[in-house]
Coordinates of C-alpha atoms and ligand atoms in Angstrom, one line a residue:
X1 CA 2.4 -19.4 1.5
X2 CA 6.1 -20.0 1.3
X3 CA 8.1 -20.2 4.4
X4 CA 11.8 -19.9 5.2
X5 CA 13.1 -22.5 7.4
X6 CA 16.0 -20.3 8.5
X7 CA 13.5 -17.7 9.8
X8 CA 11.3 -18.6 12.7
X9 CA 8.3 -16.8 11.2
X10 CA 5.7 -18.4 13.5
X11 CA 6.8 -17.2 16.9
X12 CA 6.5 -13.6 18.1
X13 CA 10.2 -13.1 19.1
X14 CA 11.8 -10.1 17.5
X15 CA 15.2 -10.4 15.9
X16 CA 17.0 -7.2 16.2
X17 CA 19.1 -7.5 13.1
X18 CA 17.9 -9.1 9.9
X19 CA 21.5 -9.2 8.8
X20 CA 22.6 -11.4 11.7
X21 CA 19.7 -13.8 11.5
X22 CA 19.9 -15.4 8.1
X23 CA 21.4 -15.0 4.8
X24 CA 20.6 -11.4 4.2
X25 CA 23.3 -10.7 1.6
X26 CA 22.4 -13.7 -0.6
X27 CA 18.7 -12.7 -0.6
X28 CA 19.5 -9.0 -1.3
X29 CA 21.7 -10.0 -4.2
X30 CA 19.1 -12.5 -5.6
X31 CA 16.4 -9.8 -5.6
X32 CA 18.8 -6.9 -6.7
X33 CA 18.5 -4.9 -3.5
X34 CA 21.2 -2.9 -1.8
X35 CA 21.4 -2.2 1.9
X36 CA 20.7 1.2 3.5
X37 CA 21.0 2.3 7.1
X38 CA 18.4 4.9 8.1
X39 CA 18.3 7.4 10.9
X40 CA 14.6 7.1 11.4
X41 CA 12.0 4.5 10.2
X42 CA 8.9 6.4 11.2
X43 CA 7.9 9.5 9.4
X44 CA 5.4 11.8 11.1
X45 CA 2.4 12.4 8.9
X46 CA 2.1 16.0 7.7
X47 CA -1.7 15.7 7.4
X48 CA -3.9 15.8 10.4
X49 CA -5.7 12.4 10.0
X50 CA -5.6 12.3 6.2
X51 CA -7.6 9.7 4.2
X52 CA -5.2 6.9 5.3
X53 CA -5.5 7.9 9.0
X54 CA -1.8 7.3 9.7
X55 CA 0.1 9.2 12.3
X56 CA 3.3 7.8 11.0
X57 CA 4.3 6.2 7.8
X58 CA 6.8 3.3 7.6
X59 CA 8.3 1.8 4.4
X60 CA 10.5 -1.2 5.1
X61 CA 11.9 -1.0 1.5
X62 CA 12.7 1.6 -1.1
X63 CA 11.7 0.6 -4.6
X64 CA 8.8 -1.7 -5.6
X65 CA 9.1 -4.8 -7.6
X66 CA 5.4 -4.4 -8.8
X67 CA 6.6 -1.5 -10.9
X68 CA 3.1 -0.2 -11.9
X69 CA 3.3 2.0 -14.9
X70 CA 1.5 4.9 -13.2
X71 CA 3.4 4.7 -10.0
X72 CA 4.0 8.2 -8.6
X73 CA 7.3 7.2 -7.1
X74 CA 8.9 7.5 -10.5
X75 CA 9.6 11.2 -11.1
X76 CA 8.0 12.6 -7.9
X77 CA 10.1 14.5 -5.4
X78 CA 9.2 12.1 -2.7
X79 CA 11.2 9.1 -3.8
X80 CA 13.7 8.0 -6.5
X81 CA 12.4 5.2 -8.6
X82 CA 10.5 1.9 -8.3
X83 CA 13.7 0.4 -9.6
X84 CA 16.1 1.7 -7.0
X85 CA 15.9 -1.2 -4.6
X86 CA 17.1 -0.8 -1.0
X87 CA 16.4 -2.7 2.2
X88 CA 16.4 -0.6 5.3
X89 CA 18.7 -3.0 7.0
X90 CA 18.7 -1.4 10.5
X91 CA 14.9 -0.9 10.5
X92 CA 14.2 -3.4 13.3
X93 CA 16.5 -1.7 15.8
X94 CA 15.5 1.8 14.9
X95 CA 11.8 1.0 15.1
X96 CA 12.2 -0.7 18.5
X97 CA 14.0 2.3 19.9
X98 CA 11.5 4.8 18.4
X99 CA 8.4 2.9 19.7
X100 CA 10.0 2.4 23.1
X101 CA 10.5 6.1 23.4
X102 CA 7.0 6.9 22.2
X103 CA 5.4 4.4 24.5
X104 CA 7.2 5.8 27.5
X105 CA 5.8 9.3 26.9
X106 CA 2.4 7.9 26.0
X107 CA 2.5 9.1 22.4
X108 CA 0.2 6.8 20.5
X109 CA -0.6 6.6 16.8
X110 CA -1.5 4.5 13.8
X111 CA 1.5 3.3 11.8
X112 CA 0.8 3.3 8.0
X113 CA 2.8 0.6 6.2
X114 CA 3.1 1.2 2.5
X115 CA 2.7 4.9 1.9
X116 CA 5.5 4.9 -0.7
X117 CA 6.2 1.2 -1.6
X118 CA 4.3 -1.9 -1.1
X119 CA 5.2 -3.7 2.2
X120 CA 4.6 -7.1 0.6
X121 CA 6.9 -7.0 -2.5
X122 CA 8.5 -10.1 -3.8
X123 CA 11.6 -10.1 -1.5
X124 CA 9.4 -10.0 1.6
X125 CA 8.4 -13.6 0.9
X126 CA 11.9 -14.6 1.9
X127 CA 13.2 -11.7 4.0
X128 CA 10.3 -11.3 6.5
X129 CA 11.3 -7.7 7.2
X130 CA 7.7 -6.4 7.2
X131 CA 6.6 -9.3 9.4
X132 CA 9.4 -8.6 11.9
X133 CA 8.5 -4.9 12.0
X134 CA 4.9 -5.9 12.6
X135 CA 6.0 -7.9 15.6
X136 CA 7.7 -4.8 17.0
X137 CA 4.5 -2.8 16.6
X138 CA 2.6 -5.5 18.4
X139 CA 5.1 -5.6 21.3
X140 CA 4.7 -1.8 21.8
X141 CA 0.9 -2.0 21.1
X142 CA 0.8 0.3 18.1
X143 CA -2.2 0.0 15.7
X144 CA -1.4 -0.4 12.0
X145 CA -2.8 0.4 8.6
X146 CA -1.4 -1.7 5.7
X147 CA -1.8 -0.7 2.1
X148 CA -1.0 -3.4 -0.4
X149 CA -1.7 -5.1 -3.7
X150 CA -0.4 -8.4 -2.5
X151 CA -2.1 -11.5 -1.1
X152 CA 1.1 -12.2 0.8
X153 CA -0.5 -10.1 3.5
X154 CA -2.5 -13.3 4.4
X155 CA 0.7 -14.8 5.7
X156 CA 0.6 -12.4 8.7
X157 CA -3.0 -13.0 9.8
X158 CA -1.7 -14.5 13.1
X159 CA 0.1 -11.2 13.9
X160 CA -2.9 -9.1 12.9
X161 CA -5.0 -11.0 15.4
X162 CA -2.4 -10.2 18.1
X163 CA -2.3 -6.5 17.1
X164 CA -6.1 -6.3 17.2
X165 CA -6.0 -7.7 20.8
X166 CA -3.1 -5.6 22.1
X167 CA -3.1 -2.4 20.1
X168 CA -4.0 1.0 21.7
X169 CA -5.8 3.5 19.5
X170 CA -5.1 7.2 19.7
X171 CA -7.8 9.0 21.7
X172 CA -9.3 10.9 18.8
X173 CA -10.2 7.7 16.9
X174 CA -11.0 5.3 19.7
X175 CA -14.4 4.8 18.1
X176 CA -12.7 3.0 15.2
X177 CA -12.6 -0.1 17.4
X178 CA -10.1 -1.9 15.2
X179 CA -6.4 -1.8 15.6
X180 CA -5.7 -3.3 12.2
X181 CA -6.8 -1.7 8.9
X182 CA -6.0 -3.4 5.6
X183 CA -6.5 -1.5 2.4
X184 CA -6.2 -3.2 -1.0
X185 CA -5.2 -1.0 -3.9
X186 CA -6.7 -1.3 -7.4
X187 CA -6.8 0.9 -10.5
X188 CA -9.2 -1.3 -12.3
X189 CA -11.0 -4.7 -11.9
X190 CA -10.3 -5.7 -15.5
X191 CA -7.6 -8.3 -15.5
X192 CA -6.4 -7.4 -19.0
X193 CA -6.1 -3.7 -18.2
X194 CA -4.4 -4.6 -14.9
X195 CA -1.9 -6.7 -16.8
X196 CA -1.0 -3.7 -18.9
X197 CA -0.6 -1.2 -16.1
X198 CA 0.4 -3.4 -13.1
X199 CA 2.2 -6.3 -14.9
X200 CA 4.2 -7.5 -11.8
X201 CA 1.5 -7.1 -9.1
X202 CA -0.6 -10.0 -7.9
X203 CA -3.6 -10.3 -10.3
X204 CA -7.1 -8.9 -9.5
X205 CA -8.5 -12.3 -8.6
X206 CA -5.8 -13.0 -6.0
X207 CA -6.5 -9.6 -4.4
X208 CA -10.2 -10.2 -4.3
X209 CA -9.7 -13.6 -2.7
X210 CA -7.4 -12.1 -0.1
X211 CA -10.0 -9.5 0.7
X212 CA -12.7 -12.2 1.2
X213 CA -10.4 -14.2 3.5
X214 CA -9.5 -11.2 5.6
X215 CA -13.2 -10.3 5.8
X216 CA -14.0 -13.9 6.9
X217 CA -11.4 -13.3 9.7
X218 CA -13.4 -10.1 10.6
X219 CA -10.7 -7.5 10.0
X220 CA -11.4 -4.0 8.9
X221 CA -10.8 -4.2 5.1
X222 CA -11.3 -1.7 2.4
X223 CA -10.2 -0.5 -1.0
X224 CA -8.2 2.3 -2.4
X225 CA -9.1 3.1 -6.0
X226 CA -5.9 5.2 -6.5
X227 CA -5.5 6.0 -9.2
X228 CA -8.6 5.6 -11.3
X229 CA -7.3 5.6 -14.9
X230 CA -8.6 8.5 -17.1
X231 CA -11.1 7.2 -19.8
X232 CA -10.3 3.6 -18.8
X233 CA -11.7 3.0 -15.3
X234 CA -12.9 6.5 -14.2
X235 CA -16.4 6.8 -15.7
X236 CA -19.5 6.7 -13.4
X237 CA -20.5 3.3 -15.1
X238 CA -17.0 1.9 -14.5
X239 CA -16.9 3.0 -10.9
X240 CA -20.4 1.6 -10.4
X241 CA -19.3 -1.8 -11.8
X242 CA -16.2 -1.9 -9.6
X243 CA -18.0 -0.9 -6.4
X244 CA -20.8 -3.3 -7.0
X245 CA -18.2 -6.1 -6.8
X246 CA -16.7 -4.7 -3.6
X247 CA -20.2 -4.5 -2.2
X248 CA -20.8 -8.2 -2.9
X249 CA -17.7 -9.1 -0.9
X250 CA -18.7 -6.7 1.8
X251 CA -15.6 -4.4 2.0
X252 CA -15.9 -1.8 4.8
X253 CA -15.0 1.2 2.8
X254 CA -13.9 2.4 -0.7
X255 CA -12.0 5.6 -1.4
X256 CA -10.2 6.7 -4.5
X257 CA -8.6 9.4 -6.4
X258 CA -7.2 10.5 -9.7
X259 CA -3.9 9.8 -11.5
X260 CA -0.8 12.0 -11.0
X261 CA 2.0 12.0 -13.6
X262 CA 5.5 13.2 -12.8
X263 CA 8.7 13.8 -14.7
X264 CA 10.0 13.8 -18.2
X265 CA 12.8 11.2 -17.9
X266 CA 12.5 7.7 -19.4
X267 CA 11.6 6.0 -16.2
X268 CA 9.3 8.8 -14.9
X269 CA 5.6 8.0 -14.5
X270 CA 4.5 10.6 -17.1
X271 CA 6.8 9.1 -19.8
X272 CA 5.9 5.5 -18.9
X273 CA 2.2 6.2 -18.8
X274 CA 1.9 7.9 -22.2
X275 CA 4.1 5.2 -23.7
X276 CA 1.7 2.5 -22.5
X277 CA -1.3 4.5 -23.5
X278 CA 0.1 5.0 -27.0
X279 CA 0.7 1.3 -27.4
X280 CA -2.6 0.1 -25.9
X281 CA -5.1 2.9 -25.9
X282 CA -4.0 5.4 -28.5
X283 CA -7.4 7.2 -28.7
X284 CA -7.0 8.2 -25.0
X285 CA -3.7 9.9 -25.4
X286 CA -5.0 13.4 -26.4
X287 CA -8.0 13.4 -24.1
X288 CA -5.6 12.5 -21.2
X289 CA -3.2 15.3 -22.2
X290 CA -6.1 17.7 -22.3
X291 CA -7.2 17.1 -18.7
X292 CA -3.6 17.4 -17.5
X293 CA -2.3 20.2 -19.7
X294 CA 1.3 20.8 -18.4
X295 CA 0.5 19.9 -14.8
X296 CA 1.1 16.9 -12.7
X297 CA -2.5 16.6 -11.7
X298 CA -5.7 16.6 -13.8
X299 CA -7.8 19.8 -13.7
X300 CA -10.0 20.5 -10.7
X301 CA -13.3 19.9 -12.4
X302 CA -12.1 16.4 -13.5
X303 CA -11.0 15.6 -10.0
X304 CA -14.2 16.9 -8.4
X305 CA -16.2 14.8 -10.8
X306 CA -14.2 11.6 -9.8
X307 CA -14.9 12.4 -6.1
X308 CA -18.6 13.1 -6.7
X309 CA -19.0 9.8 -8.6
X310 CA -17.2 7.8 -5.9
X311 CA -19.4 9.4 -3.3
X312 CA -22.6 8.8 -5.2
X313 CA -21.8 5.2 -6.0
X314 CA -20.7 4.4 -2.5
X315 CA -24.0 5.9 -1.2
X316 CA -25.9 3.7 -3.7
X317 CA -24.2 0.5 -2.4
X318 CA -24.3 1.7 1.2
X319 CA -20.5 1.5 1.6
X320 CA -18.5 4.2 3.5
X321 CA -16.2 6.2 1.3
X322 CA -13.7 6.8 4.1
X323 CA -12.3 4.5 6.8
X324 CA -14.2 6.2 9.6
Ligands
SF4_1 S1 2.4 -1.4 -5.9 FE1 2.2 0.8 -5.3 S2 4.3 1.4 -4.8 FE2 4.4 -0.5 -5.9 S3 4.8 0.1 -8.0 FE3 2.5 -0.2 -7.8 S4 1.7 1.9 -7.2 FE4 4.0 1.9 -6.9

């Protein structure tokens, strides 16, 4: 993995301001990011222990250089665009203050990194913002769940070991017995298909190798098949083939879900997805439109079928289809 000699990435000291520590502005310019000051860095989860188990979500960046063609960020009401790049430049101070307060009153919870954008996008290789935020979670003993498509996550194994030693789980999930959860995200295991829909993300082989390495290190590692692509990777046979490979590398869990498509503007996920489908899989355009009609989600019977297939295949391979 690349390292930045100006950034002391191997110790566990926390630098309070990324701007003061090294050439923040040059890096931001190089990667096309702007700076944004935020009032809060932790968002309380609205769901009571949803599928990702997070009590709080944390996204160090806005925008995602992987720019997957189906990404819900584009066009959804939750975020602007994968191409509006911002660094939350006061994130370290804000997180330190928020976790200090929570620790004092004994409020514990899992921090979910990557609910909206990948925490290991390209700029992270040089900026180390996710890494510095992880150091703060370790100092205040908060457990973490990381969702990513990137093998850059391997860079931070040393920190994950510390968090696993030091973290304190919330009472209701103490039986989890792991303070670090790492979920890799896939929509297919076909490299050619991934290249079409996820052209800038690390390829499938790199993700699989990263999973193996993290499993060798005995972390809790699983897979999110979100979204399965209608008529491309969503059939029972396709799910079976995908999960058999995850079974071979002994992932701890696999969960998944269907595609969502938002918006009508050029960069919105619905527009982008149908454009790509037209160019590469024209015969699936009409069937896909049929399951969505005018909605952002496919119809309920399609969704139920996906969940049923995932459940059945996980049972066949004796893999959990949820983290707990
Ligand atoms: S990696 Fe995730 S957040 Fe980034 S573009 Fe792809 S789906 Fe969106």
